[in-house]
XYZ file of C-alpha atoms in Angstrom:
582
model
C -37.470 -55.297 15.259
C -39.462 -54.928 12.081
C -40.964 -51.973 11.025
C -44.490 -53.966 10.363
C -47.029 -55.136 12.786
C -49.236 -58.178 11.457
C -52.522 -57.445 13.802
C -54.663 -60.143 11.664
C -54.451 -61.743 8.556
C -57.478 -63.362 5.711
C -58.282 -66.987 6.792
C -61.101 -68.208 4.125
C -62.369 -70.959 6.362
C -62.704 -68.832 8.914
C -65.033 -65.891 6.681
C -66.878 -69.196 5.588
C -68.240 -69.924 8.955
C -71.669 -68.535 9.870
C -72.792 -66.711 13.565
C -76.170 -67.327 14.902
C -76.684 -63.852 14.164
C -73.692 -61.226 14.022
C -72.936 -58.391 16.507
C -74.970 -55.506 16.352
C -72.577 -52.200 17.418
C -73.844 -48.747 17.120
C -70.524 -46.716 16.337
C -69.355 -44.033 18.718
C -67.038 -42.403 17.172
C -64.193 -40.943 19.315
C -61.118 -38.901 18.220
C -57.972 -39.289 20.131
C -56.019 -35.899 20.779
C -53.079 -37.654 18.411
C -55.084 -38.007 15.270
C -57.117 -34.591 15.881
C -53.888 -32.779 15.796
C -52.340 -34.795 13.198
C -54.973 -34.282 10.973
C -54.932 -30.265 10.869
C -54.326 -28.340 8.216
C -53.839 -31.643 6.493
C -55.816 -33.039 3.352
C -57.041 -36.976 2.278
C -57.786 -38.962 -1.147
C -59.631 -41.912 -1.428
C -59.099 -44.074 -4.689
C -61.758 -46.573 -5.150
C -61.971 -49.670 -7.655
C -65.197 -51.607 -8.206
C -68.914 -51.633 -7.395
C -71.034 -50.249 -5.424
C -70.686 -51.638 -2.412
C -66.785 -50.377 -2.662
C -67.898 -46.423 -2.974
C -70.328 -46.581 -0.063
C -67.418 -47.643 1.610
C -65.489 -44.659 0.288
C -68.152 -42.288 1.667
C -67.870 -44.008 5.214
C -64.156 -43.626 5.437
C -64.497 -40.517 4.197
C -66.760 -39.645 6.780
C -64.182 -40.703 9.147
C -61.670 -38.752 8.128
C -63.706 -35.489 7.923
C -64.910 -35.831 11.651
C -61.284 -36.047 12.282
C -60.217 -32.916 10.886
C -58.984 -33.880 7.324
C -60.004 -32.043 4.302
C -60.703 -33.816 0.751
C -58.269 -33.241 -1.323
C -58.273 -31.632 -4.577
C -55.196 -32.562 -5.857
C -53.648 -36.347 -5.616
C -49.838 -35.559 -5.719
C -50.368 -33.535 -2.308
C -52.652 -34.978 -0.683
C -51.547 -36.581 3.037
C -53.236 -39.721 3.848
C -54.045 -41.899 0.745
C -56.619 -44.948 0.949
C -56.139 -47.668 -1.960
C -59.833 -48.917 -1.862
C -59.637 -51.749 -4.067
C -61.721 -54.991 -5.709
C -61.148 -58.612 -5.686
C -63.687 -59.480 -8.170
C -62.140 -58.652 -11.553
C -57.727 -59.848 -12.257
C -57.754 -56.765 -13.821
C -58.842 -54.641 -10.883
C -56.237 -56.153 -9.113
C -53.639 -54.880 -11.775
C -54.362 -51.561 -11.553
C -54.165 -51.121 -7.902
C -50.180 -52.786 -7.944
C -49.916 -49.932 -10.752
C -51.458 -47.233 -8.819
C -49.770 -48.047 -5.413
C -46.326 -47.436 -7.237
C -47.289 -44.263 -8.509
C -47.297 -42.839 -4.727
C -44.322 -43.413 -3.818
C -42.611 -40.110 -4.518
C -45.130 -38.641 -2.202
C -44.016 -40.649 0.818
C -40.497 -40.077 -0.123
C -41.037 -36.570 0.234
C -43.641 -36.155 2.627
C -42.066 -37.387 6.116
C -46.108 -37.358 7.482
C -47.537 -38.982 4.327
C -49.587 -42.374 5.329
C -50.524 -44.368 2.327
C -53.561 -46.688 3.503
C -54.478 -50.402 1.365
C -57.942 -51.613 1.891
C -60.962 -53.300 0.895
C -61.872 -56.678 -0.443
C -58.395 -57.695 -2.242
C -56.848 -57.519 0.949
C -59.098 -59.862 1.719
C -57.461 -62.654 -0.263
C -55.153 -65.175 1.227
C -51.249 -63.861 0.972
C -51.432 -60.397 -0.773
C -51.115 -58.473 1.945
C -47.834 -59.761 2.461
C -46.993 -59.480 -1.270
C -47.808 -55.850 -1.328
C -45.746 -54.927 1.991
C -42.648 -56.996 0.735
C -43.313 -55.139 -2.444
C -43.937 -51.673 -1.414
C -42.280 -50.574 2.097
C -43.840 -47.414 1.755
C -46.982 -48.527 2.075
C -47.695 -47.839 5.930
C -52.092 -49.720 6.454
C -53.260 -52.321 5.291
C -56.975 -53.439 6.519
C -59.999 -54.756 5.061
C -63.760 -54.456 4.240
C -64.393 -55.840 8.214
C -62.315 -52.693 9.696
C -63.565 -49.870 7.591
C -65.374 -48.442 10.887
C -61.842 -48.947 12.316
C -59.680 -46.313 10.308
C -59.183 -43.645 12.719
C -57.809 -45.977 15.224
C -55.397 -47.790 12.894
C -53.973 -44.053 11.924
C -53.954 -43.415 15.973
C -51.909 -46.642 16.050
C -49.786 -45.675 13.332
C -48.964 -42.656 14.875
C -48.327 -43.547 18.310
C -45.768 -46.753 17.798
C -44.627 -45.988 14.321
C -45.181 -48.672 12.847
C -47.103 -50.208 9.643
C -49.791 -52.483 10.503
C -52.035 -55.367 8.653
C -55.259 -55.835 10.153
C -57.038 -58.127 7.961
C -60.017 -59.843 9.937
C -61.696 -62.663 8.236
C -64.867 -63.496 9.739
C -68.376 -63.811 9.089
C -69.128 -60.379 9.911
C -70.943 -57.475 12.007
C -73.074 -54.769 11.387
C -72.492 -51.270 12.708
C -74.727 -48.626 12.789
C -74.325 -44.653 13.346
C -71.606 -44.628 10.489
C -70.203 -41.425 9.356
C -70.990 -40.549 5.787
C -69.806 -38.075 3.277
C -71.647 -38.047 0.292
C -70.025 -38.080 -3.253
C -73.283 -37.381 -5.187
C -75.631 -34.313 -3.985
C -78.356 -36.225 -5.760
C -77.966 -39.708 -5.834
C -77.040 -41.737 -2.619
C -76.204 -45.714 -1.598
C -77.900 -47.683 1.108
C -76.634 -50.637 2.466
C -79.786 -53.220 3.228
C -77.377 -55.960 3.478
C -73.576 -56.913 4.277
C -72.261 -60.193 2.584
C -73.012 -63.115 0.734
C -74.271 -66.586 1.390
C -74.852 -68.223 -2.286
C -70.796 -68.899 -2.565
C -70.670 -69.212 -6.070
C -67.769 -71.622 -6.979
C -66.042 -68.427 -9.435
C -67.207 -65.837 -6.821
C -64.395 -64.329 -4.211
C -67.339 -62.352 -2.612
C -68.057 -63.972 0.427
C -64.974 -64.857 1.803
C -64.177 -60.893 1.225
C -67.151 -59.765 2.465
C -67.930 -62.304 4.702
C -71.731 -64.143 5.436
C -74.957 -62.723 4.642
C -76.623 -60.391 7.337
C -79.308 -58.105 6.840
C -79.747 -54.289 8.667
C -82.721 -53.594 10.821
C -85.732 -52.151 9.032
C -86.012 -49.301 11.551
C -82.251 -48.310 10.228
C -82.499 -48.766 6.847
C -85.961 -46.636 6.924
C -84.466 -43.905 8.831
C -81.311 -43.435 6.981
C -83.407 -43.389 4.033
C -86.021 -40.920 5.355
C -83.002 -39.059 6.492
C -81.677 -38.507 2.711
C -85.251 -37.679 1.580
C -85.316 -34.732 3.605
C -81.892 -33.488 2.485
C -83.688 -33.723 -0.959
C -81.741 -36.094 -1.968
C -83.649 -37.309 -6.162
C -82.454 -41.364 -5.848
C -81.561 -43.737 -3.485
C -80.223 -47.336 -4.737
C -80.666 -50.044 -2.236
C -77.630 -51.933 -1.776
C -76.748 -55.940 -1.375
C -74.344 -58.598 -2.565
C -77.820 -60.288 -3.010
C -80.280 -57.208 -2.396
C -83.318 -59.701 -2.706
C -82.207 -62.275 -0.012
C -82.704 -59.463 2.499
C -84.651 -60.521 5.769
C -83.418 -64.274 5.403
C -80.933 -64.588 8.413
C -83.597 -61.973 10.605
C -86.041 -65.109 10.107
C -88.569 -62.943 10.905
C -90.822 -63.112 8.072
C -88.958 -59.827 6.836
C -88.452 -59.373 3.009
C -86.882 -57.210 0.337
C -90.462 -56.601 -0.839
C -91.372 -54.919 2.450
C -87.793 -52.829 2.258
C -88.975 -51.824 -1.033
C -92.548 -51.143 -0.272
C -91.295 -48.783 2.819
C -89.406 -47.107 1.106
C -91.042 -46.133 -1.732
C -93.449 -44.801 0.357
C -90.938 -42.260 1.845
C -91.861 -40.491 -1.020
C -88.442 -40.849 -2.649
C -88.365 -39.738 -6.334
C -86.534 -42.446 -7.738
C -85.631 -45.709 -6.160
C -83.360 -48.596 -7.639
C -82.183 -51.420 -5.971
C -79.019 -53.831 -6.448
C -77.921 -57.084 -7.232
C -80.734 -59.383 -7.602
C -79.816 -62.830 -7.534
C -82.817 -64.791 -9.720
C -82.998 -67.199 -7.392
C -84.347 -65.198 -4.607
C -86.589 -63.152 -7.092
C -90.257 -63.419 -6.016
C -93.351 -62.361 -7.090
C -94.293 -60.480 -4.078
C -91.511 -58.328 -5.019
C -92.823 -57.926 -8.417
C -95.762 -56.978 -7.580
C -94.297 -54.340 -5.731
C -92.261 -52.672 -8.356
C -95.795 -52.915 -10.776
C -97.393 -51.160 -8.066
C -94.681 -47.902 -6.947
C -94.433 -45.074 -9.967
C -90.870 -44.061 -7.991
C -89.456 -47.666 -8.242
C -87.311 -47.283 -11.321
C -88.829 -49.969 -13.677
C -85.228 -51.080 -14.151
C -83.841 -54.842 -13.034
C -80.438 -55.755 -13.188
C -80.434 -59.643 -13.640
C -77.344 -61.640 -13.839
C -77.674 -64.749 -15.349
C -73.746 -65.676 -15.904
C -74.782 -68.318 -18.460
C -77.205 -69.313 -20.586
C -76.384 -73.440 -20.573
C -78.485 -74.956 -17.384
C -74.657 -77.608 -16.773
C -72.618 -74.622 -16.821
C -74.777 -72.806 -14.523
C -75.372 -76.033 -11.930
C -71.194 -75.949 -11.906
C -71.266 -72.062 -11.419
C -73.549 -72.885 -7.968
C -76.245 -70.144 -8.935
C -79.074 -72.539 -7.836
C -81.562 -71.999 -10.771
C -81.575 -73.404 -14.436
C -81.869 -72.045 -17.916
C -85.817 -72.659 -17.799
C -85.811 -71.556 -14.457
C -84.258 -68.044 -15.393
C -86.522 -67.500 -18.668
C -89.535 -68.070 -16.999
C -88.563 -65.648 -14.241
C -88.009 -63.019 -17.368
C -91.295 -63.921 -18.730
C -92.974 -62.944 -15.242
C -90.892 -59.688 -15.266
C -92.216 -58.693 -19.184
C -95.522 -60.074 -18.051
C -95.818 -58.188 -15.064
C -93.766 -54.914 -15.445
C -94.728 -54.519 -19.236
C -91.253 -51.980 -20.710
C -89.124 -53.162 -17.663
C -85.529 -52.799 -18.705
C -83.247 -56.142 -17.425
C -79.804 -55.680 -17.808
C -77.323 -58.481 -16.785
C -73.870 -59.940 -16.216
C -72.256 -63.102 -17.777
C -69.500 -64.457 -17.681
C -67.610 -66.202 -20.957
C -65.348 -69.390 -20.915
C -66.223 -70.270 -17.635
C -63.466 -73.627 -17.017
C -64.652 -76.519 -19.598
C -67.535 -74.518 -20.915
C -68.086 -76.280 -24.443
C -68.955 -74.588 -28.151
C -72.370 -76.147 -27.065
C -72.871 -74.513 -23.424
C -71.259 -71.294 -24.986
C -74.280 -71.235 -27.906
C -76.648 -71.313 -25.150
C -75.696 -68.521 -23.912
C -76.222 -66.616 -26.843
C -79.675 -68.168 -27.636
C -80.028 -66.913 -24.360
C -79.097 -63.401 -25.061
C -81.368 -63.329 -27.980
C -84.742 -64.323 -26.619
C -84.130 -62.018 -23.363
C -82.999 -59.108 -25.530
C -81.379 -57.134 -23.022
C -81.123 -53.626 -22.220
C -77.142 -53.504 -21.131
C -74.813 -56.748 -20.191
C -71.320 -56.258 -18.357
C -69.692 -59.071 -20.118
C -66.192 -60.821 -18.588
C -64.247 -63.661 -19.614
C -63.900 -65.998 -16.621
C -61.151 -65.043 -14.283
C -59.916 -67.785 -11.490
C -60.167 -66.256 -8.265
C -57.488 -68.103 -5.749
C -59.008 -70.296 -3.023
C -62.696 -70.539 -4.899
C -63.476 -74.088 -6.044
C -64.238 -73.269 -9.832
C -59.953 -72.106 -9.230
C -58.835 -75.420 -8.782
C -60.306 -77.226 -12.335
C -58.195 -77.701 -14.722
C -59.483 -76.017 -17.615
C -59.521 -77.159 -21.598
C -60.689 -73.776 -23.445
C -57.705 -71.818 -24.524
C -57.575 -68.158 -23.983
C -58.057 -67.060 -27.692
C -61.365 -69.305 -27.787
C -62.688 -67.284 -24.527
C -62.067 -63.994 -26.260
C -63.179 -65.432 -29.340
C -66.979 -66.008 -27.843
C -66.466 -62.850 -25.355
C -66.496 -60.784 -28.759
C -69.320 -62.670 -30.820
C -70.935 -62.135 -27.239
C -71.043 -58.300 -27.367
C -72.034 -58.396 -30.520
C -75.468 -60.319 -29.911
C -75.593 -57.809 -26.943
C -75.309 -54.857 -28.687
C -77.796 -56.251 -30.861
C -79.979 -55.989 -28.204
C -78.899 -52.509 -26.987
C -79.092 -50.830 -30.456
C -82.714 -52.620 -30.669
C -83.897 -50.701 -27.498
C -82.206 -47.465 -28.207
C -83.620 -47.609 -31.436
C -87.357 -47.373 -29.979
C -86.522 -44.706 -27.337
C -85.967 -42.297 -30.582
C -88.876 -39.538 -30.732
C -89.848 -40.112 -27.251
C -89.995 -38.251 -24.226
C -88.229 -39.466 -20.750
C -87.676 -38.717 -17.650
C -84.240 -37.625 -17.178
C -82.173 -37.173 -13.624
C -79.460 -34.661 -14.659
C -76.051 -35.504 -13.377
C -74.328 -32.416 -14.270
C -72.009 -31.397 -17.317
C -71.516 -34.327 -19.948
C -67.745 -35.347 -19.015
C -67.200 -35.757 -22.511
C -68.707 -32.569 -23.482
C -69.021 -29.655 -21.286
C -71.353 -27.583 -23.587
C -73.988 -30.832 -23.336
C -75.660 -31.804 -19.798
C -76.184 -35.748 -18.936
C -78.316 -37.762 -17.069
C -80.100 -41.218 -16.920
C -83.882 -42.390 -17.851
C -85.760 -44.344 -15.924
C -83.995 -47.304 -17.807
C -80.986 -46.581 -17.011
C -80.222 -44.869 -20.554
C -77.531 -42.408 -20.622
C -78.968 -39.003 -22.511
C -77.145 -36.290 -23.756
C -78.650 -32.773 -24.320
C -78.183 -28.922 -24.127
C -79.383 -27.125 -21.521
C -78.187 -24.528 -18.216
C -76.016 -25.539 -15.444
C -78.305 -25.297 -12.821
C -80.391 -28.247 -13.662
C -77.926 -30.642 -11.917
C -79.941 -32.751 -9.487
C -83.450 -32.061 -11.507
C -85.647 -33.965 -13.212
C -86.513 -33.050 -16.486
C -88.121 -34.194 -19.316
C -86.047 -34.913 -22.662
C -87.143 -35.782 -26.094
C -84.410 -38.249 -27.748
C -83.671 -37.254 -31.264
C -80.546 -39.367 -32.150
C -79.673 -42.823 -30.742
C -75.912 -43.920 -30.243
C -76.798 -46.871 -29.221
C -74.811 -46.797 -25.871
C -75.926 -42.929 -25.107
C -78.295 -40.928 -26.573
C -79.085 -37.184 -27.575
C -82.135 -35.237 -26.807
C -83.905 -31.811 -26.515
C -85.339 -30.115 -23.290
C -88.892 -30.325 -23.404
C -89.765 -28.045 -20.779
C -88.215 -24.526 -20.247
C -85.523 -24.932 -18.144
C -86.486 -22.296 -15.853
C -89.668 -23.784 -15.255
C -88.217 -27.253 -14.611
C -86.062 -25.607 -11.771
C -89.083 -23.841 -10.422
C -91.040 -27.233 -9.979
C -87.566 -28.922 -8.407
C -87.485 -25.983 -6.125
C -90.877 -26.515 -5.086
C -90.400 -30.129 -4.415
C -86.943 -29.242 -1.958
C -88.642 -26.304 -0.488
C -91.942 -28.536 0.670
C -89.041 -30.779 2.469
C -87.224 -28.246 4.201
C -87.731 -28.588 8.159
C -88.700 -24.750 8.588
C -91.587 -25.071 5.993
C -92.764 -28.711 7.125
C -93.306 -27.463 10.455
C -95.379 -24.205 9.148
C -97.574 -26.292 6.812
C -97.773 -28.973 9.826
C -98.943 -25.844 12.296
C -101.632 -24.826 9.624
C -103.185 -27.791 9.599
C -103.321 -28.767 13.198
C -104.625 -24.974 13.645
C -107.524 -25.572 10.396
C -108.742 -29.173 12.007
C -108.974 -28.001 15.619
C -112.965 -27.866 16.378
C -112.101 -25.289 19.782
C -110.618 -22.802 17.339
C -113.182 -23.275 14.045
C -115.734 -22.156 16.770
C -114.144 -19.504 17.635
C -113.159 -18.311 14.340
C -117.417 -18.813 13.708
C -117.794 -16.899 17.054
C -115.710 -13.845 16.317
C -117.380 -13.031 12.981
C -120.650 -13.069 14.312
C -119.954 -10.926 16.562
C -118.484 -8.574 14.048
C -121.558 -8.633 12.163
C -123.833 -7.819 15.655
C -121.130 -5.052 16.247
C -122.127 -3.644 13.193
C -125.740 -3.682 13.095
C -125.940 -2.577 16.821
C -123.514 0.698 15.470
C -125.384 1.343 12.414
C -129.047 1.167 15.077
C -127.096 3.141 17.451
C -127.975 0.913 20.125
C -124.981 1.694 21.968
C -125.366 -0.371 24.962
C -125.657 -3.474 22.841
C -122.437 -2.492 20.566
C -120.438 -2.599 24.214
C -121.990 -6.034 25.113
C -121.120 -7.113 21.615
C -117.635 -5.372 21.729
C -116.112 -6.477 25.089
C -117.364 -10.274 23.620
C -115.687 -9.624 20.571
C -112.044 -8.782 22.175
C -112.557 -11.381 24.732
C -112.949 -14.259 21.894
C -110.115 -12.831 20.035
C -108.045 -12.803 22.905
C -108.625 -16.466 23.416
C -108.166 -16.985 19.662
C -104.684 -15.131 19.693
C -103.286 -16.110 22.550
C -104.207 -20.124 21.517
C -100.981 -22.525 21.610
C -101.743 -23.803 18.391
C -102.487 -20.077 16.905
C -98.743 -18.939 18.355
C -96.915 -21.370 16.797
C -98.773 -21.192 13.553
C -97.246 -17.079 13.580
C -93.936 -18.429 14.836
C -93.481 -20.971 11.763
C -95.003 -19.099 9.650
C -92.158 -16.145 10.555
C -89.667 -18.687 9.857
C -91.056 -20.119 6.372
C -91.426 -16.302 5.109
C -87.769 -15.703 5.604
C -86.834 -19.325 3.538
C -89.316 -18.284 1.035
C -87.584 -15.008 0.620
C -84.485 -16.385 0.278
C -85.911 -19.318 -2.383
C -87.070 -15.987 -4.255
C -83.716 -14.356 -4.179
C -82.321 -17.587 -6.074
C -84.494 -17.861 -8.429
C -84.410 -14.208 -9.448
């Protein structure tokens, strides 16, 4: 019998077909006995390629695996369960992971438990699962982006029949809720809004990897999102294949606008949001970001090309015109609005012609940043199957005249931000330079400056003094002390123990029972104390036994006890918030 188990395999007319509405499943996540006690005193390593939506994916598996009893692992030539998490988008992505699936197989040699996992969306594509198992018999899962929810019980599986499996599912897709998470940012977290893509872009592998468009609840999407404010978490970026297109397969009048709107009022200090697909881009949504100080005033754009042909081959659905008068509304509307973009050169047949659109393009926008690609068939997409007429050296030809009207753009921006002061959300130590901090702007700029360790995860302010066009260098504006005292503040004011105190204060200050007592009690402090100093006797008694009889009832109110109760609990977090900062 063979050692491999195919359980499912990618079928792209099957993850083109579209549900009524997909399955809704609220995850329950058991542990068999088999993985629980496999998993002890053992560690995992997730290696992820690609965007976004790829690391959110990390987090969830990781999640997994940490409810199970694994521990990350620190080191990547020990570690014993690997996950390949890898991309379908880019040829080059693909590359690596062949290169990086090799380099583990020393570790299986010599580590008789060692499980070396393949996922994500190039598993996705028609045939390489079976490439990569014929290629490397070491490698013991393969699944895909469908059965991420799934990895404990494909390691159960594993375990129990010992076997490798291949469980690729193609279909249009669910959506599961109650997923396991473990961060990889303190600061700065993902949210899923929506799962897949419906534009199908004739170059685009995304949704037959990631199957059809279908949007989360609000209710979830809200909560999990209220959830990280509370943890203190600085920014949340709202995920989507095509973020803006959220609410359209609810058909319930539901938008991205209202997403953004409710979430933004969570109180969130930064929000971003990502892909945006111009065609879906509305003016409600505009409005929006104009009107919310916390949404990041930042809009990644992809326009792919600037010739209105090449774009009605691509399938994007608007033209030329169509995309520079959306731009216009953006500039218009959101006056210093960053728009960064992707595009994608020698595209199959694009002419010298189309190609100087493009640029044209590039120059009127002016943008902020561009991820730039030369046009990479994706096998079983319809732009695949043209035969193309541009040679390779004319694609990297116009890719490199390309960055260079780009950068023109970038060094034109960077060049204003000099002698200005920005908000900056510090990531930690520059990984280029340990002595220098880093964080981004508002824009999305990456800054560069000197300051203590303990700013990660604050906000600070940061004059720029020096532009490198791609990065930039700045001074600390405020004292850095200070800056962690008013980031201290702002997690303290979230933290459950002093919520509920400041809550209990001011249910205890509005209610009209107790404000007449509180009235009642001093006046008959002040009758106490006339009727001593007249020693009238008899009336200080009258006025006495009222007295402790109204603060009896005072102290012994409901609302009055649990003001003393939280307030016992918010003096010991202050005390501790002290001893930090001292």
């Amino acid at each position: 019998m063979g050692r491999t188990i195919y359980k499912s395999l990618p079928d792209m007319s099957l993850a083109r077909k579209r549900v009524d509405a997909p399955l809704l499943i609220k995850e329950d996540i058991k542990v068999s006995e088999r993985v629980r006690s496999f998993a002890q005193g053992k560690t995992y390593l997730i290696k992820t390629f690609g965007c976004q939506a790829n690391v959110r994916d990390e987090e969830i598996m990781a999640g997994y695996l940490e409810i199970a009893g694994f521990v990350k692992s620190g080191d990547e030539n020990a570690a014993d369960i690997v996950i390949i998490n890898t991309c379908a988008v880019r040829e080059n992505a693909e590359e690596k992971v062949y290169g990086m699936i090799g380099s583990f197989k020393a570790l299986s040699k010599n580590n008789p438990d060692f499980i070396l996992g393949i996922c994500g969306c190039m598993m996705q594509e028609v045939g390489v699962a079976e490439q990569i198992m014929k290629r490397y018999p070491f490698v013991n899962l393969i699944f895909g982006t469908h059965n991420v929810s799934k990895i404990l019980d494909l390691v159960d599986e594993h375990l129990a029949r010992h076997k490798d499996l291949v469980d690729v599912k193609s279909f249009s897709g669910d959506i599961v809720e109650n997923l396991p998470s473990s961060r990889l940012d303190h600061c700065k977290a993902y949210v899923n809004i929506t799962y897949g893509c419906d534009k199908f872009c004739t170059y685009c592998i995304v949704p037959y990897t990631r199957g059809r468009e279908r949007s989360r609840s609000v209710e979830e999407i809200v909560n999990e999102c209220r959830q990280l404010v509370e943890d203190g978490y600085q920014e949340i970026t709202l995920l989507g294949q095509n973020v803006n297109s959220y609410g359209k397969d609810l058909k319930n009048g539901t938008s991205f606008a209202e997403i953004l709107r409710k979430v933004a009022e969570l109180g969130i200090p930064r929000l971003r949001f990502m892909t945006s697909h111009p065609w879906d881009f509305t003016d409600e949504m505009l409005d929006v970001i104009a009107s919310y100080p916390n949404i990041m005033k930042c809009i990644h754009l992809p326009v792919q090309s600037g010739s209105s042909e090449v774009l009605r081959l691509m399938g994007r659905r608007y033209s030329r015109e169509d995309y520079l008068d959306l731009v216009k509304r953006i500039k218009t509307k959101i006056p210093g609005c960053a728009i960064t973009t992707d595009i994608i050169v020698g595209f199959p047949n694009e002419t010298t012609e189309q190609f100087e659109e493009t640029l044209t393009l590039c120059k009127e926008v002016v943008y902020d940043a561009a991820f730039t690609f030369i046009y990479s068939p994706r096998r079983g997409t319809p732009a695949a199957s043209i035969a193309d007429n541009v040679s390779s050296e004319e694609k990297h030809e116009r890719f490199i005249r390309l960055t260079k009207v780009i950068e023109e753009g970038v060094i034109y921006h960077a060049t204003q931000m000099v002698g200005k002061t920005y908000d900056v959300l510090v990531d930690g130590p520059s990984k280029k330079n340990s002595d220098l901090l880093s964080g981004y702007t508002e824009s999305g700029k990456l800054v560069h400056f000197k300051g203590p360790a303990y700013l990660k995860g604050c906000i600070v302010s940061v004059k720029i003094n020096e532009s490198h066009t791609f990065s930039m260098i700045g001074e600390l504006v405020d004292d850095p002390l200070i800056a962690f005292a008013k980031q201290a503040k702002k997690e303290l004011l979230n933290e459950p123990a002093l919520k509920a105190f400041i809550d209990a204060k001011e249910k205890l200050l509005a209610d009209k029972e107790l404000n007449e007592l509180k009235k009642q009690i001093v006046s008959l402090q002040k009758q106490m104390t006339v009727a001593l100093r007249d020693g009238e006797d008899s009336s200080y008694e009258e006025f006495k036994a009222a007295y402790l009889e109204a603060k009896e009832k005072y102290d012994t109110h409901p609302l009055v006890l649990n003001y003393l109760a939280y307030q016992e609990d918010a003096a010991s977090l202050l005390e501790q918030a002290k001893e930090i900062l001292s």
